[in-house]
Short mmCIF file of N, CA and C in Angstrom, two decimals:
data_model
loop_
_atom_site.label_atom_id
_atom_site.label_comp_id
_atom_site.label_asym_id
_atom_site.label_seq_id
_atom_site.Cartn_x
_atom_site.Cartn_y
_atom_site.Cartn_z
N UNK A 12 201.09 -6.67 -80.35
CA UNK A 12 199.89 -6.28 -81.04
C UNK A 12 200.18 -5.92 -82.50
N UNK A 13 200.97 -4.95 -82.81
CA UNK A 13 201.60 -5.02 -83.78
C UNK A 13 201.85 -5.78 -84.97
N UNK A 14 202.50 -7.17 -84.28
CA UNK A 14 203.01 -8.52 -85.12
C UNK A 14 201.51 -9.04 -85.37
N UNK A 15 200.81 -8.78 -84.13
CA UNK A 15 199.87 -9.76 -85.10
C UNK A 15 198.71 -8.84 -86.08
N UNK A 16 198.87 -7.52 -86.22
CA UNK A 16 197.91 -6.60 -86.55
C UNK A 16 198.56 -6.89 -88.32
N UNK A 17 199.99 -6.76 -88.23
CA UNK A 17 200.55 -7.08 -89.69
C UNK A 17 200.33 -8.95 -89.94
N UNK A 18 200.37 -9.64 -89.29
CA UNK A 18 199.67 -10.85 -89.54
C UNK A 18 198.54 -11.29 -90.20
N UNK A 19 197.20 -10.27 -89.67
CA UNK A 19 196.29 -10.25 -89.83
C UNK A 19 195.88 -9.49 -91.41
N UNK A 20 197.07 -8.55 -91.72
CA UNK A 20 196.94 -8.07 -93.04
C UNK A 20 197.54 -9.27 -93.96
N UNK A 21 198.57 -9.81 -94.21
CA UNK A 21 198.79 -10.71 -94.59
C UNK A 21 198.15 -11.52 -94.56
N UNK A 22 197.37 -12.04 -93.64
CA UNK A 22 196.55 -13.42 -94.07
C UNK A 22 195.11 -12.95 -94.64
N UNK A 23 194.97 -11.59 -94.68
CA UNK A 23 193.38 -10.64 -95.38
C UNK A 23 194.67 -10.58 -97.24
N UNK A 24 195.61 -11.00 -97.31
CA UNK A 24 195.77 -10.68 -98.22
C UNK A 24 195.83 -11.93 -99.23
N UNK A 25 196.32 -13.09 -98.41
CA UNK A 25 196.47 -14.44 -99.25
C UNK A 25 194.67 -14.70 -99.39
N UNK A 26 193.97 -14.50 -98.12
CA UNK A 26 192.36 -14.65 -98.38
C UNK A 26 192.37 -13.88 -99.87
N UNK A 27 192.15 -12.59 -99.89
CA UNK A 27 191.91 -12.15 -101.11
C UNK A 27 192.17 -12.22 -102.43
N UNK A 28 193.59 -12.63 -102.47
CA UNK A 28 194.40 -13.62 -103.41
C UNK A 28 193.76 -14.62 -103.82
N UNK A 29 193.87 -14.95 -103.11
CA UNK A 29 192.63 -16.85 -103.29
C UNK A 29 191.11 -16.11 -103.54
N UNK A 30 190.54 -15.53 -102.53
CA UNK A 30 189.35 -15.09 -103.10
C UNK A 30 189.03 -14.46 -104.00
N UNK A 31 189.78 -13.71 -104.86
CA UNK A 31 189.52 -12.95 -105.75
C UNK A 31 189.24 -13.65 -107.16
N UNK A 32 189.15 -15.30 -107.11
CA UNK A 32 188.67 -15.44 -108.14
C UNK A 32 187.33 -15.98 -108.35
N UNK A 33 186.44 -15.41 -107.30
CA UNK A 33 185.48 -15.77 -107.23
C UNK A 33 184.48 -14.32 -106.92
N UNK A 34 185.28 -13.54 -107.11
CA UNK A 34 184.75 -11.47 -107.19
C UNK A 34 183.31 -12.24 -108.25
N UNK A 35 182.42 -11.32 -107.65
CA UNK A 35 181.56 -10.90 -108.59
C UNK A 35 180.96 -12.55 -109.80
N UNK A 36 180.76 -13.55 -108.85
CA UNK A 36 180.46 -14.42 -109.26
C UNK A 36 181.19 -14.95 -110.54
N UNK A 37 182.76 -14.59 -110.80
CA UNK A 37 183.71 -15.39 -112.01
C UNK A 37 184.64 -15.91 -111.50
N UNK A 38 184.60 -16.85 -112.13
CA UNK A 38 186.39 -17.39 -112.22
C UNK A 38 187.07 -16.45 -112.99
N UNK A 39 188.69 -16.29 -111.95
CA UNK A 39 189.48 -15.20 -113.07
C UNK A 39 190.68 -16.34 -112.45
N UNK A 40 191.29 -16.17 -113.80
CA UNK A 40 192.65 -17.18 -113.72
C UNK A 40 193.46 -16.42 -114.73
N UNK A 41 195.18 -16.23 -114.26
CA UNK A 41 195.98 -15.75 -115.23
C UNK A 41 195.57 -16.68 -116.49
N UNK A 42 196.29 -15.94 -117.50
CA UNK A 42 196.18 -16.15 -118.60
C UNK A 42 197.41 -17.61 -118.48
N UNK A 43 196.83 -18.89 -119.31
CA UNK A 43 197.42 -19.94 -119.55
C UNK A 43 199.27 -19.73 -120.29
N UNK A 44 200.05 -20.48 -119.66
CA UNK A 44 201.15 -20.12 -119.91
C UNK A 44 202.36 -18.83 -119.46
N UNK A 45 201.36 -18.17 -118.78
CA UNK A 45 202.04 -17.23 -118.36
C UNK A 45 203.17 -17.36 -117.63
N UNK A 46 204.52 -16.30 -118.73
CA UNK A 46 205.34 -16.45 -118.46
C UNK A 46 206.29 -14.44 -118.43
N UNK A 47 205.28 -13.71 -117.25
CA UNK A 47 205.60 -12.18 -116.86
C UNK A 47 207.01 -12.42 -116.45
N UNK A 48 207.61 -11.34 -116.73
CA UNK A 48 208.64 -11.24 -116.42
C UNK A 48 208.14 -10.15 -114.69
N UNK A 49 209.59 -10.69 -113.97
CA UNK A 49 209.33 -9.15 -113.01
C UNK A 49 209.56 -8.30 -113.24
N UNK A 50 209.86 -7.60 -114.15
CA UNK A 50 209.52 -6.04 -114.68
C UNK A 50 208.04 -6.10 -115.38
N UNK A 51 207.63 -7.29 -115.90
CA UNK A 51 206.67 -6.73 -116.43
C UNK A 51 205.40 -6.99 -115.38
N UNK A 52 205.65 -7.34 -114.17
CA UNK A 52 204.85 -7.54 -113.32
C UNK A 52 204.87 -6.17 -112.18
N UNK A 53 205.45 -5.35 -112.31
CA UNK A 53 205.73 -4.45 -111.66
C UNK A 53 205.36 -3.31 -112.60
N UNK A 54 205.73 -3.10 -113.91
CA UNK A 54 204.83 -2.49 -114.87
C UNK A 54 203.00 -2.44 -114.58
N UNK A 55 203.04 -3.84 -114.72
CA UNK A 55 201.18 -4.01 -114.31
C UNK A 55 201.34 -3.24 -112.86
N UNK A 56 201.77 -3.24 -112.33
CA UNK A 56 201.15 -2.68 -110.31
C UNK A 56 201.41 -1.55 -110.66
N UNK A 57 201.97 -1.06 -111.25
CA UNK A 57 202.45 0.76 -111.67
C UNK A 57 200.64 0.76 -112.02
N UNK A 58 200.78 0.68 -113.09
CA UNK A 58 199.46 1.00 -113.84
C UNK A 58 198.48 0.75 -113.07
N UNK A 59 197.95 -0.49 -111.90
CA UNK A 59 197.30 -0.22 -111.33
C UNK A 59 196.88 0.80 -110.17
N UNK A 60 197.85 0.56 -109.99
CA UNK A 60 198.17 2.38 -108.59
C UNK A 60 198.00 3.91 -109.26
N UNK A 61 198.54 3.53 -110.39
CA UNK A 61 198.00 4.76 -111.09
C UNK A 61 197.09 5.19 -111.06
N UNK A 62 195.74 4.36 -111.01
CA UNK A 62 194.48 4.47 -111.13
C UNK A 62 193.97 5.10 -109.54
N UNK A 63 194.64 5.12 -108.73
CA UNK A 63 194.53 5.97 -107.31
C UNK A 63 195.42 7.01 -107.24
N UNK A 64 195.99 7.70 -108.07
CA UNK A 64 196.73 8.64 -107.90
C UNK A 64 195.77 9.42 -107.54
N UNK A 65 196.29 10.99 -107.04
CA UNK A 65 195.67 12.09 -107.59
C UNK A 65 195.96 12.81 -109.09
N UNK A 66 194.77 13.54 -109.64
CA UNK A 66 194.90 13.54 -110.64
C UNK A 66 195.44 12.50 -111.48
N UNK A 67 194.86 11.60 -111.47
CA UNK A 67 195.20 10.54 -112.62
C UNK A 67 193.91 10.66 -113.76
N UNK A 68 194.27 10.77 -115.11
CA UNK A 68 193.84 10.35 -116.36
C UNK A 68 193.10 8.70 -116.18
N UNK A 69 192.04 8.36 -115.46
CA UNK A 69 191.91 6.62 -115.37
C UNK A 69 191.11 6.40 -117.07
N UNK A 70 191.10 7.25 -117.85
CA UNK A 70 189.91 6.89 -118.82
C UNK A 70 191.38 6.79 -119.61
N UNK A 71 192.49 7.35 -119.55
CA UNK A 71 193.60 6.75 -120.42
C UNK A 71 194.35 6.04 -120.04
N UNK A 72 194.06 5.30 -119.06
CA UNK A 72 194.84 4.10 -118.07
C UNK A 72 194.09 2.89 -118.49
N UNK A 73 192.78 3.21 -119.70
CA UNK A 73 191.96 1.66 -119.83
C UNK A 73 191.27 1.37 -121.02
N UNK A 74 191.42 0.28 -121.55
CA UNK A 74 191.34 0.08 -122.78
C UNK A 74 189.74 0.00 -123.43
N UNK A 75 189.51 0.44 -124.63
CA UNK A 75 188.45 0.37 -125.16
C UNK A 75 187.36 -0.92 -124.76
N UNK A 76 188.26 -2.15 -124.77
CA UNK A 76 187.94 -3.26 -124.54
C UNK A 76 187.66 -3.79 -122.68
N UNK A 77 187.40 -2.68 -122.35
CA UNK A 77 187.84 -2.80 -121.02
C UNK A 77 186.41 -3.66 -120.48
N UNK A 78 185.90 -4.66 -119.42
CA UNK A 78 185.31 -5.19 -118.84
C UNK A 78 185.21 -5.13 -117.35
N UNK A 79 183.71 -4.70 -116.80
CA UNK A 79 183.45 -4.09 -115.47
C UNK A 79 182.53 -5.70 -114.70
N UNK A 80 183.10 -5.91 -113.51
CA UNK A 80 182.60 -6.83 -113.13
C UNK A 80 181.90 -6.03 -111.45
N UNK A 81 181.93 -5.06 -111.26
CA UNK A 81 181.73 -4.07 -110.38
C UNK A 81 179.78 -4.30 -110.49
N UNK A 82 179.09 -5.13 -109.34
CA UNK A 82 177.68 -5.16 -109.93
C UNK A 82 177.28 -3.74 -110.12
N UNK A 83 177.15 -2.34 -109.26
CA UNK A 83 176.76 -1.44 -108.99
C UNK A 83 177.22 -0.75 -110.77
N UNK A 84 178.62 -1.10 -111.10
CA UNK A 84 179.19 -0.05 -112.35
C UNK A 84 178.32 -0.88 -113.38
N UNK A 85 178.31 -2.37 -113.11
CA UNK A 85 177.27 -2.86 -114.40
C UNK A 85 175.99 -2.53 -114.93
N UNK A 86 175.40 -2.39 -113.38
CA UNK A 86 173.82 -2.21 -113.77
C UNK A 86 173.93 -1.06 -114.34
N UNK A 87 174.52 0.21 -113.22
CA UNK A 87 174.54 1.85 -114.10
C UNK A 87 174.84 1.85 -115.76
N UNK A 88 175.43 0.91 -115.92
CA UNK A 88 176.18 1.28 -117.55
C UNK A 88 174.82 0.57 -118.08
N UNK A 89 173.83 -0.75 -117.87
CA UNK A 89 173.18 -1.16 -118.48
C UNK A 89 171.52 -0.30 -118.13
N UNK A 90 171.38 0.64 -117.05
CA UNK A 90 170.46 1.17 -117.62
C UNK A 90 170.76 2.60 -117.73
N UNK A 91 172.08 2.75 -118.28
CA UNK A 91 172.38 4.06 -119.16
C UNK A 91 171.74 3.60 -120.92
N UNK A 92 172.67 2.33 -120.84
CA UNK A 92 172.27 1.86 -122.55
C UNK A 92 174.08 1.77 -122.57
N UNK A 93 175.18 2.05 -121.99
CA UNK A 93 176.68 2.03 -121.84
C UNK A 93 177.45 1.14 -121.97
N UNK A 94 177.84 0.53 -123.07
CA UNK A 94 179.03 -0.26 -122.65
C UNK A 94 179.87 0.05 -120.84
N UNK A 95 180.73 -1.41 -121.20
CA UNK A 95 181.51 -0.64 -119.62
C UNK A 95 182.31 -0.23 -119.77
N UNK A 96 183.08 0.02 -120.99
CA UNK A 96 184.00 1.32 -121.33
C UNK A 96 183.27 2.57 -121.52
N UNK A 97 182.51 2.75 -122.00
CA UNK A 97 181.39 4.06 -121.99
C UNK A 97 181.38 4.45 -120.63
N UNK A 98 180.61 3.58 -119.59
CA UNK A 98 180.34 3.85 -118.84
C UNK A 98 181.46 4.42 -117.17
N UNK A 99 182.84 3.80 -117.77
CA UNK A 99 183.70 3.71 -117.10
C UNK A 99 183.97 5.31 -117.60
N UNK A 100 183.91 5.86 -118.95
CA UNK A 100 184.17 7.53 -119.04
C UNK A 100 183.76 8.04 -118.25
N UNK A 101 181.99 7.49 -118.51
CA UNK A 101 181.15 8.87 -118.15
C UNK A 101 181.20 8.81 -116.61
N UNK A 102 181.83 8.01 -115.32
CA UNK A 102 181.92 7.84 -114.35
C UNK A 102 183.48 8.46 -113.98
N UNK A 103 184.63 8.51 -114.48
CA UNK A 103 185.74 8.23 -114.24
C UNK A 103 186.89 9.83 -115.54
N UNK A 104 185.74 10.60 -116.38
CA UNK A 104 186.07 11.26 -117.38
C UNK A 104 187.05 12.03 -116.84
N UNK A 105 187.39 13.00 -115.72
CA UNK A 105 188.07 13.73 -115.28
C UNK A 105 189.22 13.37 -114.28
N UNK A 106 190.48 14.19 -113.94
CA UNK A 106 191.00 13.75 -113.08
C UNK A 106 190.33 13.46 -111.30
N UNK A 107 190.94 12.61 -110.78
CA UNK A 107 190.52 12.41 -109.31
C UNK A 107 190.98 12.95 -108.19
N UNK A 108 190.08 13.93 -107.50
CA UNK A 108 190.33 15.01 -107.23
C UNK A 108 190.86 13.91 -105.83
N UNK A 109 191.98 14.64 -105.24
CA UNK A 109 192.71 14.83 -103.62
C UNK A 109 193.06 13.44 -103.10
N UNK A 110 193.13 12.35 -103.94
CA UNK A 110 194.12 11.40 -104.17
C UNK A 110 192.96 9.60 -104.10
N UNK A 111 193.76 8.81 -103.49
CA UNK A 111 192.64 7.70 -102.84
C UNK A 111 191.63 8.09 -102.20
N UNK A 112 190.51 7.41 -102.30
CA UNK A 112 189.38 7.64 -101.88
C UNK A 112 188.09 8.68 -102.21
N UNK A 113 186.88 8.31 -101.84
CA UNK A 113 186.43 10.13 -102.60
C UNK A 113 186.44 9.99 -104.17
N UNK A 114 186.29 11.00 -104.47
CA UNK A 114 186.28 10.94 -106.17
C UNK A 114 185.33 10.76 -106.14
N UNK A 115 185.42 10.00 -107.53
CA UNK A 115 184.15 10.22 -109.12
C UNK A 115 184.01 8.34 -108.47
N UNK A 116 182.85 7.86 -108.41
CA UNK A 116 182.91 6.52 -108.41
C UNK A 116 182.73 6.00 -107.33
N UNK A 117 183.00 6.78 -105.87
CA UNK A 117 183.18 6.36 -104.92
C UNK A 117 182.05 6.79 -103.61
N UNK A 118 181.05 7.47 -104.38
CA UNK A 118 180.20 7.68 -103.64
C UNK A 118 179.93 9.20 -103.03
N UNK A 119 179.13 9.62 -102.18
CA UNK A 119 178.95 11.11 -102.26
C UNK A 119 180.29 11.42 -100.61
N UNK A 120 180.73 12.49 -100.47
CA UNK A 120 181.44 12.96 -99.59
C UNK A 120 180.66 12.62 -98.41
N UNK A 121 181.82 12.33 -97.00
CA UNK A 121 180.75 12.54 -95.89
C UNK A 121 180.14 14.13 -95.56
N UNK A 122 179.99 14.32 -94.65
CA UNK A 122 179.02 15.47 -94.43
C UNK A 122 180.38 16.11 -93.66
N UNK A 123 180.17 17.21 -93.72
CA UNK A 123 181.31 18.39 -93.02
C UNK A 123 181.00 18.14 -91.65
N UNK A 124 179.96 18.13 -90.93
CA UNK A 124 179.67 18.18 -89.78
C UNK A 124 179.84 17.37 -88.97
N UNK A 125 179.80 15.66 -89.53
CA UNK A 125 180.22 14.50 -88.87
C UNK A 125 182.04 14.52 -88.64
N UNK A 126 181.94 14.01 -87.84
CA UNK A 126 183.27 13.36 -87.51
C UNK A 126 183.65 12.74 -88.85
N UNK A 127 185.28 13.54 -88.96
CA UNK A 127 185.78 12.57 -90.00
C UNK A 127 186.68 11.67 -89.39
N UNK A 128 186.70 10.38 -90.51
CA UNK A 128 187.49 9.25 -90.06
C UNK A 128 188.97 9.89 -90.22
N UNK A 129 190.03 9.19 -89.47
CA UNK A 129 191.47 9.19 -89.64
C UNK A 129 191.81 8.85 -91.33
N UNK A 130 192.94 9.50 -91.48
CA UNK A 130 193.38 9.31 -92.83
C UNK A 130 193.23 7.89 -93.17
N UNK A 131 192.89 7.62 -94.86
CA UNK A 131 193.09 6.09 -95.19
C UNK A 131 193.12 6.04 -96.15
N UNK A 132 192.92 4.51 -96.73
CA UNK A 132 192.39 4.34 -98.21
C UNK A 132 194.07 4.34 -98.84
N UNK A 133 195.86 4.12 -98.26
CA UNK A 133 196.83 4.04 -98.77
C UNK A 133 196.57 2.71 -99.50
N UNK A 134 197.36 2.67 -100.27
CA UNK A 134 197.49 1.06 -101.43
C UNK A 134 198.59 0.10 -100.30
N UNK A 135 197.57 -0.37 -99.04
CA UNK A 135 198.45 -1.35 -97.94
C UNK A 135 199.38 -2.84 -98.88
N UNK A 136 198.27 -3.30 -99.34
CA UNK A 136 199.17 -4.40 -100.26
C UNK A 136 199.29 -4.03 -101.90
N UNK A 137 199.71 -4.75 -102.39
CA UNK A 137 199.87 -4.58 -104.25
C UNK A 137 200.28 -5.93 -104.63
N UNK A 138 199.76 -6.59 -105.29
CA UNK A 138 200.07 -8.10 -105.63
C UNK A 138 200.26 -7.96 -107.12
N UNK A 139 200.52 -9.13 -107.62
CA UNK A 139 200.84 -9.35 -108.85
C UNK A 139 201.06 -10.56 -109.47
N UNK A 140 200.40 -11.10 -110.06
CA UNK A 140 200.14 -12.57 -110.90
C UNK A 140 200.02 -12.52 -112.33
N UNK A 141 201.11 -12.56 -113.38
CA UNK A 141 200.50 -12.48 -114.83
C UNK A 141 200.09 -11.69 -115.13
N UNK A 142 198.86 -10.99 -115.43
CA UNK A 142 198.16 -9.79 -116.20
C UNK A 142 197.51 -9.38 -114.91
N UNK A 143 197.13 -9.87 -113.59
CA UNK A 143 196.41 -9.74 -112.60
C UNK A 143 197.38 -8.83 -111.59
N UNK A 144 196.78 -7.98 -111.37
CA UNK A 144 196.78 -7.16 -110.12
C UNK A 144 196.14 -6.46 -109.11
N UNK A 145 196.57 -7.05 -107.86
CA UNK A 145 195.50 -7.03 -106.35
C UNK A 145 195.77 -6.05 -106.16
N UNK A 146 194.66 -5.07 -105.53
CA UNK A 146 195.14 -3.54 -104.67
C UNK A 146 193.89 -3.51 -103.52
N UNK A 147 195.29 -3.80 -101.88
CA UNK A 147 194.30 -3.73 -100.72
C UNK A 147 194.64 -2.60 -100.67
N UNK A 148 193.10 -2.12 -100.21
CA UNK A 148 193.14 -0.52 -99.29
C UNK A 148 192.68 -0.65 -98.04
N UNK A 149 193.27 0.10 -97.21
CA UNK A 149 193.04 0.34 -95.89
C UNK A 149 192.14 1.46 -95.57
N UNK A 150 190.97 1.33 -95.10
CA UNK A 150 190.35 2.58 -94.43
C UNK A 150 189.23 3.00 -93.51
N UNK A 151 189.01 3.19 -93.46
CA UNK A 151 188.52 3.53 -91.54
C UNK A 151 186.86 4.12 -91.96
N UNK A 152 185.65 3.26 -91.27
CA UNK A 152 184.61 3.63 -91.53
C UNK A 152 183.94 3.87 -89.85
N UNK A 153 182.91 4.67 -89.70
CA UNK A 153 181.85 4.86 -88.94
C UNK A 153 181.68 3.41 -87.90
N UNK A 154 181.45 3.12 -87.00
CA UNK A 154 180.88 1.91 -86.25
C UNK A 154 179.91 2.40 -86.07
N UNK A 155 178.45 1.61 -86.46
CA UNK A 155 177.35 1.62 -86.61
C UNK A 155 177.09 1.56 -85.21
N UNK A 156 177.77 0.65 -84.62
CA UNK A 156 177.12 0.70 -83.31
C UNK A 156 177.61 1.54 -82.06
N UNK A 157 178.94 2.65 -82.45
CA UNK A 157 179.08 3.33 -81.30
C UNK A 157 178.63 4.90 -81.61
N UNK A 158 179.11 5.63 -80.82
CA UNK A 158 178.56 7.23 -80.68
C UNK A 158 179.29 7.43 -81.97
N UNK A 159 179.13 8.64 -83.27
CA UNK A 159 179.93 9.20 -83.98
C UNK A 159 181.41 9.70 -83.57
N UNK A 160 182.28 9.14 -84.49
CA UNK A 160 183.63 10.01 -84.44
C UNK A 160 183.97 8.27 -83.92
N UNK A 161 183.26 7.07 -83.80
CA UNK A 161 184.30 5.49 -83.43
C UNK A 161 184.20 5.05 -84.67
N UNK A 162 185.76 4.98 -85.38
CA UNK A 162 186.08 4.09 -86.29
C UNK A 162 186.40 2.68 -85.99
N UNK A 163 186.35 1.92 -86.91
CA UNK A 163 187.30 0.89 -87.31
C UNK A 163 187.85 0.92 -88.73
N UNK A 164 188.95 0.05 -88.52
CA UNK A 164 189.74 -0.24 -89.39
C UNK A 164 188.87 -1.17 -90.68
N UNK A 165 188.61 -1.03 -92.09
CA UNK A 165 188.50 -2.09 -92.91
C UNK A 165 189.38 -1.92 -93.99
N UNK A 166 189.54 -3.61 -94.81
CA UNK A 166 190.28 -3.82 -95.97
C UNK A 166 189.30 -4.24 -97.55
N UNK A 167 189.56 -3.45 -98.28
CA UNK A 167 188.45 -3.23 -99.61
C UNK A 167 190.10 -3.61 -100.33
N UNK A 168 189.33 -4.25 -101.51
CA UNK A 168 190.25 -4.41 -103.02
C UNK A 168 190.12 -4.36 -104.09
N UNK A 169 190.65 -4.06 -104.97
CA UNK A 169 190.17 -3.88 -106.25
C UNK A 169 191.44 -4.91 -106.75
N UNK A 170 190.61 -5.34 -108.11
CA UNK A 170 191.60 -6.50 -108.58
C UNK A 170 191.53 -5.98 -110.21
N UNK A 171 192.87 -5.66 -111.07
CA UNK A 171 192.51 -5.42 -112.15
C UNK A 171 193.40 -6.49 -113.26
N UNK A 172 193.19 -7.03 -114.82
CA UNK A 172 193.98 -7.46 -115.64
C UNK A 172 194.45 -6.07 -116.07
N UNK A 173 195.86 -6.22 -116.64
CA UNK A 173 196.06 -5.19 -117.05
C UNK A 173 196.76 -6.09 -118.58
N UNK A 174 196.76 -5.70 -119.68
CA UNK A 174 197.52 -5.59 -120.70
C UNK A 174 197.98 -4.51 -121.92
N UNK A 175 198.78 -4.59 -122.09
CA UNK A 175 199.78 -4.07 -123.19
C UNK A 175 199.63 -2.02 -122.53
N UNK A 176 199.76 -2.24 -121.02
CA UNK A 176 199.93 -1.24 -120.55
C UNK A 176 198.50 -1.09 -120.31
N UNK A 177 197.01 -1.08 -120.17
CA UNK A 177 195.80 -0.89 -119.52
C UNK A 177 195.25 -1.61 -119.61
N UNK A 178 194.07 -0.94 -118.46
CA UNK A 178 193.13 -1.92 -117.81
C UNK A 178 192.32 -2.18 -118.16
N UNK A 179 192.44 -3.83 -118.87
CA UNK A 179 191.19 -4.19 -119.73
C UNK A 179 190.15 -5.12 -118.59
N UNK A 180 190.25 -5.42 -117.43
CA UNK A 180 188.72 -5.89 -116.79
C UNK A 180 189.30 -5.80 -115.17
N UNK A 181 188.23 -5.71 -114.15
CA UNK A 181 188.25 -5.23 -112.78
C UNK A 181 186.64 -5.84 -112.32
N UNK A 182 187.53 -6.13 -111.01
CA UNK A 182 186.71 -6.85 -110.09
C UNK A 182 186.57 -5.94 -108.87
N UNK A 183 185.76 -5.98 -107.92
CA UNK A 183 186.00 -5.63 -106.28
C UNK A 183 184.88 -6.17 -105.17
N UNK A 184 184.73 -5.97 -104.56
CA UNK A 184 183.78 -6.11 -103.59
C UNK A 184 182.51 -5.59 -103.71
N UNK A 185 182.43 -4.98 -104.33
CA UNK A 185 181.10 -3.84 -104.85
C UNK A 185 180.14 -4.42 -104.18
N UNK A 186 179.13 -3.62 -103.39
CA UNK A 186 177.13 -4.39 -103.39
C UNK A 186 176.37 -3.50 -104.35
N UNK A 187 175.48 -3.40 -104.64
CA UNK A 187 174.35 -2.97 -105.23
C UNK A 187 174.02 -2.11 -103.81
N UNK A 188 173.87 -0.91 -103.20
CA UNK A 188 173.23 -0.70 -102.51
C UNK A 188 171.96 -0.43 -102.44
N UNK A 189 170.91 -0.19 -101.37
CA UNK A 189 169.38 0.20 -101.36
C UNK A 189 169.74 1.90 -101.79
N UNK A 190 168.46 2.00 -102.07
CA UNK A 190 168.37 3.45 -102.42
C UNK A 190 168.45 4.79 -100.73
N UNK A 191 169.01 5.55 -100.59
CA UNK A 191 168.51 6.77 -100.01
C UNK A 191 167.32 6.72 -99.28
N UNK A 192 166.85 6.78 -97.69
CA UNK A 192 165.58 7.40 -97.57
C UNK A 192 165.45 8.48 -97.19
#
């Protein structure tokens, strides 16, 4: 079960690899010619993991020039009036409190009273292509369809370019959700 449970991450990871250039309705392709060294490809995955630390600085992890392909971070920044560096502050300004997951960005806490899920949300894969870097997370949501307190397992990613040390554009899975009733 095992072999094939790590199978199954691996092949959610070449999917995402391959799929990720089609995030958020773009083509993303390394930059032409690219010729990273492996340090400097391991540099980029630093910097992206950084961005899940606890307490991490993410508004000095990303460049002025930075580009949000996140639909949910787009629309907010466009009916703030926000660039998506603006908007990436006013979302992201402080450190991130108690490590992956949670935070500023990520939606409101569950409720104290529900069942919480098992720990998650570790950086399971970290890829690296040129200026491109994949980050799967692992983490455990609600099953809609059983009693509270039944998880399953899901895999979310964030995909960022990084250059000359930050993160100038990011992709993920994002939806637009419905509002609250």
């Amino acid at each position: 079960m095992r072999a094939f449970k790590m199978a199954a991450i691996v092949a959610a990871g070449v999917v995402l690899s391959a799929g990720y250039a089609f995030a958020q309705g773009q083509v993303v392709a390394p930059q032409a010619g690219c010729s990273a060294t492996p340090a400097q490809l391991e540099a980029n995955k630093k910097v992206a993991m950084q961005f899940f630390a606890p307490n991490a600085d993410r508004v000095a992890l990303a460049d002025s020039s930075y580009n949000q392909h996140n639909p949910a971070f787009v629309k907010g920044g466009n009916e703030a009036g926000l660039s998506d560096f603006e908007y990436f502050k006013s979302r992201f300004g402080g450190p991130r409190e108690g490590g992956p997951g949670g935070g500023a960005g990520r939606g409101p806490a569950p409720a104290a009273a529900a069942p919480q899920p098992p720990p998650g949300n570790p950086l399971e894969i970290v890829m690296a292509e040129c200026d491109l870097v994949t980050v799967i997370h692992r983490n455990n949501r609600q099953d809609p369809t059983a009693a509270p307190g039944a998880f399953y397992e899901v895999f979310t990613f964030d995909t960022f370019r990084v250059r000359n040390g930050k993160l100038v554009e990011h992709w993920d899975g994002a939806v637009i959700n419905p509002p609250a009733q």
